[in-house]
mmCIF file of N, CA and C in Angstrom:
data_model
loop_
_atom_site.group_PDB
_atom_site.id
_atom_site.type_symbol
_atom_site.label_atom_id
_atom_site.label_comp_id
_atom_site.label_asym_id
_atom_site.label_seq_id
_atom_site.Cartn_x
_atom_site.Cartn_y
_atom_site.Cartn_z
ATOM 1 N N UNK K 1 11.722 -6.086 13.970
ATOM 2 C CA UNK K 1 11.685 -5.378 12.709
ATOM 3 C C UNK K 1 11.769 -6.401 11.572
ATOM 4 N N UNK K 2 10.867 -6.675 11.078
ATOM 5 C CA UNK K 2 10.653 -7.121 9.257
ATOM 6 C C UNK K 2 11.975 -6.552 8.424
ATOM 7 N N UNK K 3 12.617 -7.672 7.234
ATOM 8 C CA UNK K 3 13.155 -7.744 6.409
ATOM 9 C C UNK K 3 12.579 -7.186 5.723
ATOM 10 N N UNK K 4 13.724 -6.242 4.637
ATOM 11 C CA UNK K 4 12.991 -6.078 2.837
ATOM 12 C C UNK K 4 12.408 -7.124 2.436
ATOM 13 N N UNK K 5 12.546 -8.662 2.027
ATOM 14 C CA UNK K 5 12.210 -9.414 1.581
ATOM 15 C C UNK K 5 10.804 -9.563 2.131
ATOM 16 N N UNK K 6 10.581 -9.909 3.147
ATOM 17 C CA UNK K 6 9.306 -9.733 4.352
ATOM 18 C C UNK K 6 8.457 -8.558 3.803
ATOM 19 N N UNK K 7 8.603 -7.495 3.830
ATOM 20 C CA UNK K 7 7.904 -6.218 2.791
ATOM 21 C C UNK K 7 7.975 -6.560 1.603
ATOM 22 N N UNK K 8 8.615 -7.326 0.891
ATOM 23 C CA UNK K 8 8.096 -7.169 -0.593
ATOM 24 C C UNK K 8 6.997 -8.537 -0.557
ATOM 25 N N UNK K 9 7.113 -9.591 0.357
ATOM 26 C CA UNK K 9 6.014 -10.939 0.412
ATOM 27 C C UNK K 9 4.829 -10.595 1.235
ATOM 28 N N UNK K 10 5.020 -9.474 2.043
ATOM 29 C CA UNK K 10 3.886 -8.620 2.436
ATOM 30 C C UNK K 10 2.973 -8.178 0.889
ATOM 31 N N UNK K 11 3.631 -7.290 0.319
ATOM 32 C CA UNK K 11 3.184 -6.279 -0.618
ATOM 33 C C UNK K 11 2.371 -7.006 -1.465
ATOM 34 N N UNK K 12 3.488 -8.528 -1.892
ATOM 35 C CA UNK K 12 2.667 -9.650 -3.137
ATOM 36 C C UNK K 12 1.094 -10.224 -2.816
ATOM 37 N N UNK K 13 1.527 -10.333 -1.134
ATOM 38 C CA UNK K 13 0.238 -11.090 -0.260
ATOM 39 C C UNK K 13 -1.317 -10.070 -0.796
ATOM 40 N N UNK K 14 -0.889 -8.528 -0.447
ATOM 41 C CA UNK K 14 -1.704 -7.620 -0.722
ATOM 42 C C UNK K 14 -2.385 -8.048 -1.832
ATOM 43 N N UNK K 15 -1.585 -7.874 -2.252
ATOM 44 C CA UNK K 15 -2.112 -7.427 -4.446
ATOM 45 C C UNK K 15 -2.772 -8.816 -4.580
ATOM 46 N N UNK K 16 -2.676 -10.129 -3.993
ATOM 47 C CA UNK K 16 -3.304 -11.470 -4.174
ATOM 48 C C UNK K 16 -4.419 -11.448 -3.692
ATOM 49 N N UNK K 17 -4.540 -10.796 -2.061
ATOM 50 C CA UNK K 17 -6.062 -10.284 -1.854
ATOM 51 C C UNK K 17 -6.938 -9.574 -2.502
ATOM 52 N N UNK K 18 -5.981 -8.439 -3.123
ATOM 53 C CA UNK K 18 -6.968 -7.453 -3.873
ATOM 54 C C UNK K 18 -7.681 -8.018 -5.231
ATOM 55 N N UNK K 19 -6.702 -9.078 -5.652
ATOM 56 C CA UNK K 19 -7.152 -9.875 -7.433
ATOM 57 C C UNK K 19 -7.928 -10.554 -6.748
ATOM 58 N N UNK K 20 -8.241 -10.957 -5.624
ATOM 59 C CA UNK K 20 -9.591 -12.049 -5.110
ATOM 60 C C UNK K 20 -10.569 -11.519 -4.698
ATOM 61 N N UNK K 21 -10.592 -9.852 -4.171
ATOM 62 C CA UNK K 21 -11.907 -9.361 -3.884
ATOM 63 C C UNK K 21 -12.991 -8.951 -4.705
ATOM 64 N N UNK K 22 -14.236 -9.117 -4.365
ATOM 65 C CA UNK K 22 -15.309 -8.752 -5.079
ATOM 66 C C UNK K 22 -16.129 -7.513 -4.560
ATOM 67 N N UNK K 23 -17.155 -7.826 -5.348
ATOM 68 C CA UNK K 23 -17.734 -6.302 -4.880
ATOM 69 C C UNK K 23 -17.298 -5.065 -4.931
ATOM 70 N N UNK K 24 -17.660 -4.233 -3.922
ATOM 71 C CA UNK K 24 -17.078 -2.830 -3.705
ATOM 72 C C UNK K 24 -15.240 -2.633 -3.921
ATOM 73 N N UNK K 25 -14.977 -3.614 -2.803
ATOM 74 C CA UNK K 25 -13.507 -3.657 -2.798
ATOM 75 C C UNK K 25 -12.963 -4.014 -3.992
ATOM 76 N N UNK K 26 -13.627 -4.738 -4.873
ATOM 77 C CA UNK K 26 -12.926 -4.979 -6.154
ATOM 78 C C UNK K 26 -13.068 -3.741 -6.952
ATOM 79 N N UNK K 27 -14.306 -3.296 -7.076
ATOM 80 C CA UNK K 27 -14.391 -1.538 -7.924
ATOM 81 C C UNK K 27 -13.337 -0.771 -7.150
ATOM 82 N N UNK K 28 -12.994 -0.497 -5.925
ATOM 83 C CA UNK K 28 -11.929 0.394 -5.360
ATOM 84 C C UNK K 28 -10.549 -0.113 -5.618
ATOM 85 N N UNK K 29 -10.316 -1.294 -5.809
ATOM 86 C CA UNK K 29 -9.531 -1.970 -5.824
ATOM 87 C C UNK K 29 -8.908 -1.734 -7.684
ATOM 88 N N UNK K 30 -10.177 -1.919 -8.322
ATOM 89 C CA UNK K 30 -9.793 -1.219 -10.116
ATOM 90 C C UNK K 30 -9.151 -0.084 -10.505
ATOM 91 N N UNK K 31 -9.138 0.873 -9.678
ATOM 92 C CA UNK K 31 -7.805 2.294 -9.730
ATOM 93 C C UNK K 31 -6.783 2.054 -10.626
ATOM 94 N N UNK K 32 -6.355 2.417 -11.707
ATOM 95 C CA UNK K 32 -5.287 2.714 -12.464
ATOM 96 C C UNK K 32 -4.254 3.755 -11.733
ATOM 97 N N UNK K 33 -3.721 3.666 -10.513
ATOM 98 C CA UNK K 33 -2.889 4.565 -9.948
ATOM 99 C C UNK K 33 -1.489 4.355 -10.270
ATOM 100 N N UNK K 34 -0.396 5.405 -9.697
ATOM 101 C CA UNK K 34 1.073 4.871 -9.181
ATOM 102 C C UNK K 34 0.666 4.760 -7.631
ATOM 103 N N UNK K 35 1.539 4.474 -6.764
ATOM 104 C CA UNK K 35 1.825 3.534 -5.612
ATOM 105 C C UNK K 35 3.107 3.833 -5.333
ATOM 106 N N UNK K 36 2.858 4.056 -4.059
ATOM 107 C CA UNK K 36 4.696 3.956 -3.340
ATOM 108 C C UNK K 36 4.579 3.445 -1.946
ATOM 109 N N UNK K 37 5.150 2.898 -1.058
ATOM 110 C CA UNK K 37 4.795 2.087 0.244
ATOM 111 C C UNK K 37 6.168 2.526 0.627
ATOM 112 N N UNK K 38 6.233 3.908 1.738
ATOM 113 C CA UNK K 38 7.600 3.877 2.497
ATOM 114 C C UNK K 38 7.735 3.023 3.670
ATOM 115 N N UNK K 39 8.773 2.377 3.706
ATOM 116 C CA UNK K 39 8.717 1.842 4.973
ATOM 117 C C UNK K 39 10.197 2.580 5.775
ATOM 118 N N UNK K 40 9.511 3.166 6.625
ATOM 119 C CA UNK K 40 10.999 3.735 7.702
ATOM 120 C C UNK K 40 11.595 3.641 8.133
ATOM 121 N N UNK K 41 11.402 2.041 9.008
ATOM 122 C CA UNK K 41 12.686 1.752 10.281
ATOM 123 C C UNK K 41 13.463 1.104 8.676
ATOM 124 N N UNK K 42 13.122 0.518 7.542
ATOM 125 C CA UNK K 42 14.265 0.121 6.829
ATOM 126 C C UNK K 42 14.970 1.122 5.879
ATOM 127 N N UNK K 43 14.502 2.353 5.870
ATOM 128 C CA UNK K 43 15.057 3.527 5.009
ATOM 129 C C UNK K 43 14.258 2.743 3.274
ATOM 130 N N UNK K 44 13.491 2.285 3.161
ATOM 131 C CA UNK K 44 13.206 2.007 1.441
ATOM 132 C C UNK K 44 11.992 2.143 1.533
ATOM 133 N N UNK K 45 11.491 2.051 -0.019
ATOM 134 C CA UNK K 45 10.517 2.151 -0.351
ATOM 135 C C UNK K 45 9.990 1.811 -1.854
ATOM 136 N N UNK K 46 8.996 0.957 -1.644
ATOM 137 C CA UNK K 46 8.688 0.236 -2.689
ATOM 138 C C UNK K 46 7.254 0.923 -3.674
ATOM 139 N N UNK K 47 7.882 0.627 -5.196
ATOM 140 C CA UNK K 47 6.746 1.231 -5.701
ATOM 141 C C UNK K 47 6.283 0.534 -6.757
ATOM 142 N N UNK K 48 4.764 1.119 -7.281
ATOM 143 C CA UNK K 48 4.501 0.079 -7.985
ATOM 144 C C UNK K 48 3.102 0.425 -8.769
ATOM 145 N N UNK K 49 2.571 -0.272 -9.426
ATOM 146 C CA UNK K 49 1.195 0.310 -10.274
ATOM 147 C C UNK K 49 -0.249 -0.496 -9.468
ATOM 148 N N UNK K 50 -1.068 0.461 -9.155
ATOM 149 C CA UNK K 50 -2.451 -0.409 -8.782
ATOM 150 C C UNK K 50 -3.068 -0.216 -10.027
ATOM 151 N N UNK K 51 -2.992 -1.469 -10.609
ATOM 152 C CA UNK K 51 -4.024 -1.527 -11.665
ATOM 153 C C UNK K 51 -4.831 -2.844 -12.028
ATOM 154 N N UNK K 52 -5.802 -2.945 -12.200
ATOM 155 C CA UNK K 52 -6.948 -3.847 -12.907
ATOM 156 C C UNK K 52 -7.100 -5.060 -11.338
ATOM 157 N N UNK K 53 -6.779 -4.262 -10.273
ATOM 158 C CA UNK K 53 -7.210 -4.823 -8.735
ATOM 159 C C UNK K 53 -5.873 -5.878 -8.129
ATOM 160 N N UNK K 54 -4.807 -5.129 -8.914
ATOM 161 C CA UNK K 54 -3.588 -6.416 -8.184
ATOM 162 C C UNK K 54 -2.675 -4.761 -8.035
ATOM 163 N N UNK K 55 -1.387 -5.171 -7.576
ATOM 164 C CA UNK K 55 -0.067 -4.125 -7.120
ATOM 165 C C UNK K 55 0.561 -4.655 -8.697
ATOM 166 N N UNK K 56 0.881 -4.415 -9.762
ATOM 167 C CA UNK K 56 1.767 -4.549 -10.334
ATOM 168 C C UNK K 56 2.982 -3.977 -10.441
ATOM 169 N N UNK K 57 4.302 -4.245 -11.232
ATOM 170 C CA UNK K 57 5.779 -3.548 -11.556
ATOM 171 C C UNK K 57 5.970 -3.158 -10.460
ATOM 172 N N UNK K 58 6.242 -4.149 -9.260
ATOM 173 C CA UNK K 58 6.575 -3.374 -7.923
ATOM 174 C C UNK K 58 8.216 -3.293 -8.239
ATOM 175 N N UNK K 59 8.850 -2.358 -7.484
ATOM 176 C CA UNK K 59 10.020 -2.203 -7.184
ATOM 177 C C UNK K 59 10.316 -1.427 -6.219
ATOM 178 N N UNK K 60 11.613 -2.103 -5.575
ATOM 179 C CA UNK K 60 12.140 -1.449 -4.522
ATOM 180 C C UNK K 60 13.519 -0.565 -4.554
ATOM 181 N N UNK K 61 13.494 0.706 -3.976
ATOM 182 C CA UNK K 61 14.307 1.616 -3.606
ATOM 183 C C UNK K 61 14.724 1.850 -2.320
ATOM 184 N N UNK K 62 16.338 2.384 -2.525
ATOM 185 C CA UNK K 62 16.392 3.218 -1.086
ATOM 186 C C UNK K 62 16.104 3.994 -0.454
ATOM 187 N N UNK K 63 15.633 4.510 0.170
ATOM 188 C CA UNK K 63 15.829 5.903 0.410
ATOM 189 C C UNK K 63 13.863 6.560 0.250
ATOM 190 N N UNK K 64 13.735 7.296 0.026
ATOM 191 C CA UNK K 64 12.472 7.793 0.002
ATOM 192 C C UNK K 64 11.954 7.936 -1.499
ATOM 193 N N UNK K 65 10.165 7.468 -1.479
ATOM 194 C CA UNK K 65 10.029 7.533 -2.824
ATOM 195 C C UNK K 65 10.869 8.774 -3.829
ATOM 196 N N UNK K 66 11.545 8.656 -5.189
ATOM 197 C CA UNK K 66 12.253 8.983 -6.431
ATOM 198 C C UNK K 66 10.851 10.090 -6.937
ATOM 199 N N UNK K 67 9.820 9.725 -6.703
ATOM 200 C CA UNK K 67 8.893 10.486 -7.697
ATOM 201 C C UNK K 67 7.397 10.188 -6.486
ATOM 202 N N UNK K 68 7.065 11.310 -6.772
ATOM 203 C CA UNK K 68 5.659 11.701 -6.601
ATOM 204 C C UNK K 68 4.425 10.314 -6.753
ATOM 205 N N UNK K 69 4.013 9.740 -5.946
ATOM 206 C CA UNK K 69 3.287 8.367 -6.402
ATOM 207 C C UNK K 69 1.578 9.293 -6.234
ATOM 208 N N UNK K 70 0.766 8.412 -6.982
ATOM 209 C CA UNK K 70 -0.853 9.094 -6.665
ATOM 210 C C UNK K 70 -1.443 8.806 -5.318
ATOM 211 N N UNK K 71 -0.628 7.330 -4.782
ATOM 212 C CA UNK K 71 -1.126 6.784 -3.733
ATOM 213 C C UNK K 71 -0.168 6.878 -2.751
ATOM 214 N N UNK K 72 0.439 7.090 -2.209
ATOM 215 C CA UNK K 72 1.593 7.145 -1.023
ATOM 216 C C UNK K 72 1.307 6.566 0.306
ATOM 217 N N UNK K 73 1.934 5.773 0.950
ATOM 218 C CA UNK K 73 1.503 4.843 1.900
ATOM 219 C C UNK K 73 3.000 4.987 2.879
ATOM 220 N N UNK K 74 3.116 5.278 4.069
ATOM 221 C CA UNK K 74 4.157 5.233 4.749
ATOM 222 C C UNK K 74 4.016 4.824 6.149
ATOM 223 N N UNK K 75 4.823 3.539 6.487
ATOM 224 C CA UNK K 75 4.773 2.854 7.836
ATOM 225 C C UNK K 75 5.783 2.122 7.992
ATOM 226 N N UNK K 76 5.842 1.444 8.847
ATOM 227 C CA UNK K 76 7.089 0.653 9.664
ATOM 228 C C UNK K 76 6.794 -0.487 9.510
ATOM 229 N N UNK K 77 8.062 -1.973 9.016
ATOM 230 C CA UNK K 77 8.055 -2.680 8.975
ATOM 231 C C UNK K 77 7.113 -3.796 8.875
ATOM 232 N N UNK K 78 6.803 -3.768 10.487
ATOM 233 C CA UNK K 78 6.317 -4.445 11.316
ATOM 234 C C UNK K 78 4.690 -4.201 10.769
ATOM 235 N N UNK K 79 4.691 -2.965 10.888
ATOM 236 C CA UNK K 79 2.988 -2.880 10.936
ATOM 237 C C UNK K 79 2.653 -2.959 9.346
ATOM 238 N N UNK K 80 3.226 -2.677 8.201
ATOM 239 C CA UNK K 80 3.023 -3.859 6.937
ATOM 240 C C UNK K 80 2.931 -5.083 7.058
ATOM 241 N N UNK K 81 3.687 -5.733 7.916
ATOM 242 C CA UNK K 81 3.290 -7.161 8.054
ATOM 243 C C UNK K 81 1.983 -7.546 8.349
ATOM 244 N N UNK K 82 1.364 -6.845 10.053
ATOM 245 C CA UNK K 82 0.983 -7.028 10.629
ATOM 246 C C UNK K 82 -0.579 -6.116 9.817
ATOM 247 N N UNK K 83 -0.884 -5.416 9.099
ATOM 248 C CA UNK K 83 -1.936 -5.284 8.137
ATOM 249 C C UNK K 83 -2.403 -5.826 7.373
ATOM 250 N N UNK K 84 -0.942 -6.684 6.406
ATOM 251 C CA UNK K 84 -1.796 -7.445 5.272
ATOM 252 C C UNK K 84 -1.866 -8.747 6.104
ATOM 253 N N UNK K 85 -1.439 -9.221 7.467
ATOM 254 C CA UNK K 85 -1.955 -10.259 8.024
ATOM 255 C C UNK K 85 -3.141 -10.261 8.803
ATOM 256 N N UNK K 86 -3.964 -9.002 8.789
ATOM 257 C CA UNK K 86 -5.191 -9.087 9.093
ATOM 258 C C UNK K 86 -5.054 -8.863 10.780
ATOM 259 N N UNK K 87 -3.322 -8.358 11.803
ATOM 260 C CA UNK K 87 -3.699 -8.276 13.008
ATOM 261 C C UNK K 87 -3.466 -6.659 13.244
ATOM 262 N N UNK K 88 -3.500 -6.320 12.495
ATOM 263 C CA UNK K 88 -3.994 -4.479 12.642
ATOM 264 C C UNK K 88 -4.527 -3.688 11.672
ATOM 265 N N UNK K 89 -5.759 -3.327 12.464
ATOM 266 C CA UNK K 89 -6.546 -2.216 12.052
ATOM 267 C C UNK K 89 -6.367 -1.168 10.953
ATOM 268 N N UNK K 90 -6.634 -1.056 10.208
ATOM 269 C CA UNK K 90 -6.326 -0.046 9.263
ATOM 270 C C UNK K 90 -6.265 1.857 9.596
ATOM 271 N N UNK K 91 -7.922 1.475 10.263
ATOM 272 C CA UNK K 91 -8.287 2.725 10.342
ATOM 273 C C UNK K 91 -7.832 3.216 11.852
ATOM 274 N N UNK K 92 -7.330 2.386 12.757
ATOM 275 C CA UNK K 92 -6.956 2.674 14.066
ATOM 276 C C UNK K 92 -5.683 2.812 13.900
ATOM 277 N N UNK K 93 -5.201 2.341 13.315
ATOM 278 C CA UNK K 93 -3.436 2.546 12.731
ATOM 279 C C UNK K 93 -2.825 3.868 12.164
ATOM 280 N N UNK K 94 -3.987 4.572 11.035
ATOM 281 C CA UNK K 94 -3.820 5.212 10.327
ATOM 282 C C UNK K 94 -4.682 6.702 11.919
ATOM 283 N N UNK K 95 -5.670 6.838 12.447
ATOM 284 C CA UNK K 95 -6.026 7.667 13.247
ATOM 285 C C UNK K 95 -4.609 7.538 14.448
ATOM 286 N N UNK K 96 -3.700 6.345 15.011
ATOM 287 C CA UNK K 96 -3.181 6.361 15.883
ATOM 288 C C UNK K 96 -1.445 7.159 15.581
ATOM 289 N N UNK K 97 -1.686 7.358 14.129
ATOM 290 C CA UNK K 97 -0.459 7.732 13.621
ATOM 291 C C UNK K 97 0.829 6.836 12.881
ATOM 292 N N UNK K 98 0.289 5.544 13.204
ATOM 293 C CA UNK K 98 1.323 4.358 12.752
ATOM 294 C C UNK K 98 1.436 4.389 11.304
ATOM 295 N N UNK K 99 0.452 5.114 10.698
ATOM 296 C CA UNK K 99 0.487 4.606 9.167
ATOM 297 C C UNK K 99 -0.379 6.297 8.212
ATOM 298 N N UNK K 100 0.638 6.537 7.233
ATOM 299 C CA UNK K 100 -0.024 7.071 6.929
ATOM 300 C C UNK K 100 0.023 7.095 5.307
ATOM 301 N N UNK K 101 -1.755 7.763 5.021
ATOM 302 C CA UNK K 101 -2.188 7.858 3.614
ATOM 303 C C UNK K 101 -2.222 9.281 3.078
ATOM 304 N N UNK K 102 -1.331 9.295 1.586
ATOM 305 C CA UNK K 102 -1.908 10.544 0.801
ATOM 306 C C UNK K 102 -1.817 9.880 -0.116
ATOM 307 N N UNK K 103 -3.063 10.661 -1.046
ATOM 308 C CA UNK K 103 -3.875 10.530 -1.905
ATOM 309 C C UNK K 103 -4.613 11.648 -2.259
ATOM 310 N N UNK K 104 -5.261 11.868 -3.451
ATOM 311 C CA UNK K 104 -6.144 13.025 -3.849
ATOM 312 C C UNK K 104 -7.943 12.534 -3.632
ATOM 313 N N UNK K 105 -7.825 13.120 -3.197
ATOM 314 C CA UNK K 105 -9.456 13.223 -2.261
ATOM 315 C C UNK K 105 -10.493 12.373 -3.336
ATOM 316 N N UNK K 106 -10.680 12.414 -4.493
ATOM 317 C CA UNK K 106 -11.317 11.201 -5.623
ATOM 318 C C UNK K 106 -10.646 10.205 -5.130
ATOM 319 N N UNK K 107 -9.451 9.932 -5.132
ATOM 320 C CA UNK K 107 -8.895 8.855 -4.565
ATOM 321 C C UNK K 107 -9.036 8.086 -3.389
ATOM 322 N N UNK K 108 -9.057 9.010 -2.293
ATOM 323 C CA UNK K 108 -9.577 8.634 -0.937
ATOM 324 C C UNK K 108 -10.645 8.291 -0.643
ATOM 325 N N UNK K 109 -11.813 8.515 -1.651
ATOM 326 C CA UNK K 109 -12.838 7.716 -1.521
ATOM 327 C C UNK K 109 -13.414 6.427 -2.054
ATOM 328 N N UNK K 110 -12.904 6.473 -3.353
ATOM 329 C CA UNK K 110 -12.399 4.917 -3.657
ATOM 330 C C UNK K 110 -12.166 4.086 -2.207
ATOM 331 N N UNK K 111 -10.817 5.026 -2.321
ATOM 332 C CA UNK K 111 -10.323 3.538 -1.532
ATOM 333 C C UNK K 111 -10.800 3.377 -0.166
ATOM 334 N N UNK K 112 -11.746 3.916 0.467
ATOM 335 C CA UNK K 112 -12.161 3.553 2.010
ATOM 336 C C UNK K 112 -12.836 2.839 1.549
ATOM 337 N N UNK K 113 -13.428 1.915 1.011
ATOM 338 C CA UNK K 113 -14.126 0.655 0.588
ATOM 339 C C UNK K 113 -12.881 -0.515 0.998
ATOM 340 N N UNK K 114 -11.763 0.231 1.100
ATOM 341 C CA UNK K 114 -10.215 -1.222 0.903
ATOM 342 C C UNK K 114 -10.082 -1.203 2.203
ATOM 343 N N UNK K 115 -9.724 0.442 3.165
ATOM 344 C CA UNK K 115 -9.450 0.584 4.460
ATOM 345 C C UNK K 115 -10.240 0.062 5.879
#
């Protein structure tokens, strides 16, 4: 099991990929959203702004997202790590149950250009 600290250098790693992608992924990646990333085996959850293609004003909480995010993201430790390090699947993760996305359906299509 991954540290908080480990999830929040996960989260930074993200948002550094996303300010470097081009193309499509960079237009999906441009979303003016809120953001929340639960992670479970540690009880917190971090939130934060997707805007202009990076994670900005992240912060972390206990307990389960405080407020309603546009983007909601909920998984375990491990498999945050193991996503923004490129050794699991997005879409096999998210069909296998390990990870899951809500979002409002404009939203969800954006972002399968990222997934």
């Amino acid at each position: 099991m991954a540290n908080a600290e480990e999830c929040r250098e996960a989260l930074e790693q993200l948002s550094h990929n996303l300010a470097k992608a081009t193309g499509d992924v960079r237009t999906a990646a441009g979303l003016d959203r809120s953001l929340s990333c639960r992670i479970t085996d540690l009880d917190l959850t971090f939130t934060g702004q997707l805007r202009a293609g990076s994670i900005q004003d992240v912060e972390q909480h206990p307990g389960g997202p405080t407020e309603k995010a546009d983007i909601r993201l909920t998984m375990g430790s491990d498999d945050l790590l193991a996503l923004v390090g490129g050794r699991l699947n997005f879409a096999s993760a998210w069909v296998g149950g390990r990870i899951k996305l809500e979002a409002g359906f404009r939203d969800l299509l954006r972002l399968r250009t990222l997934l």
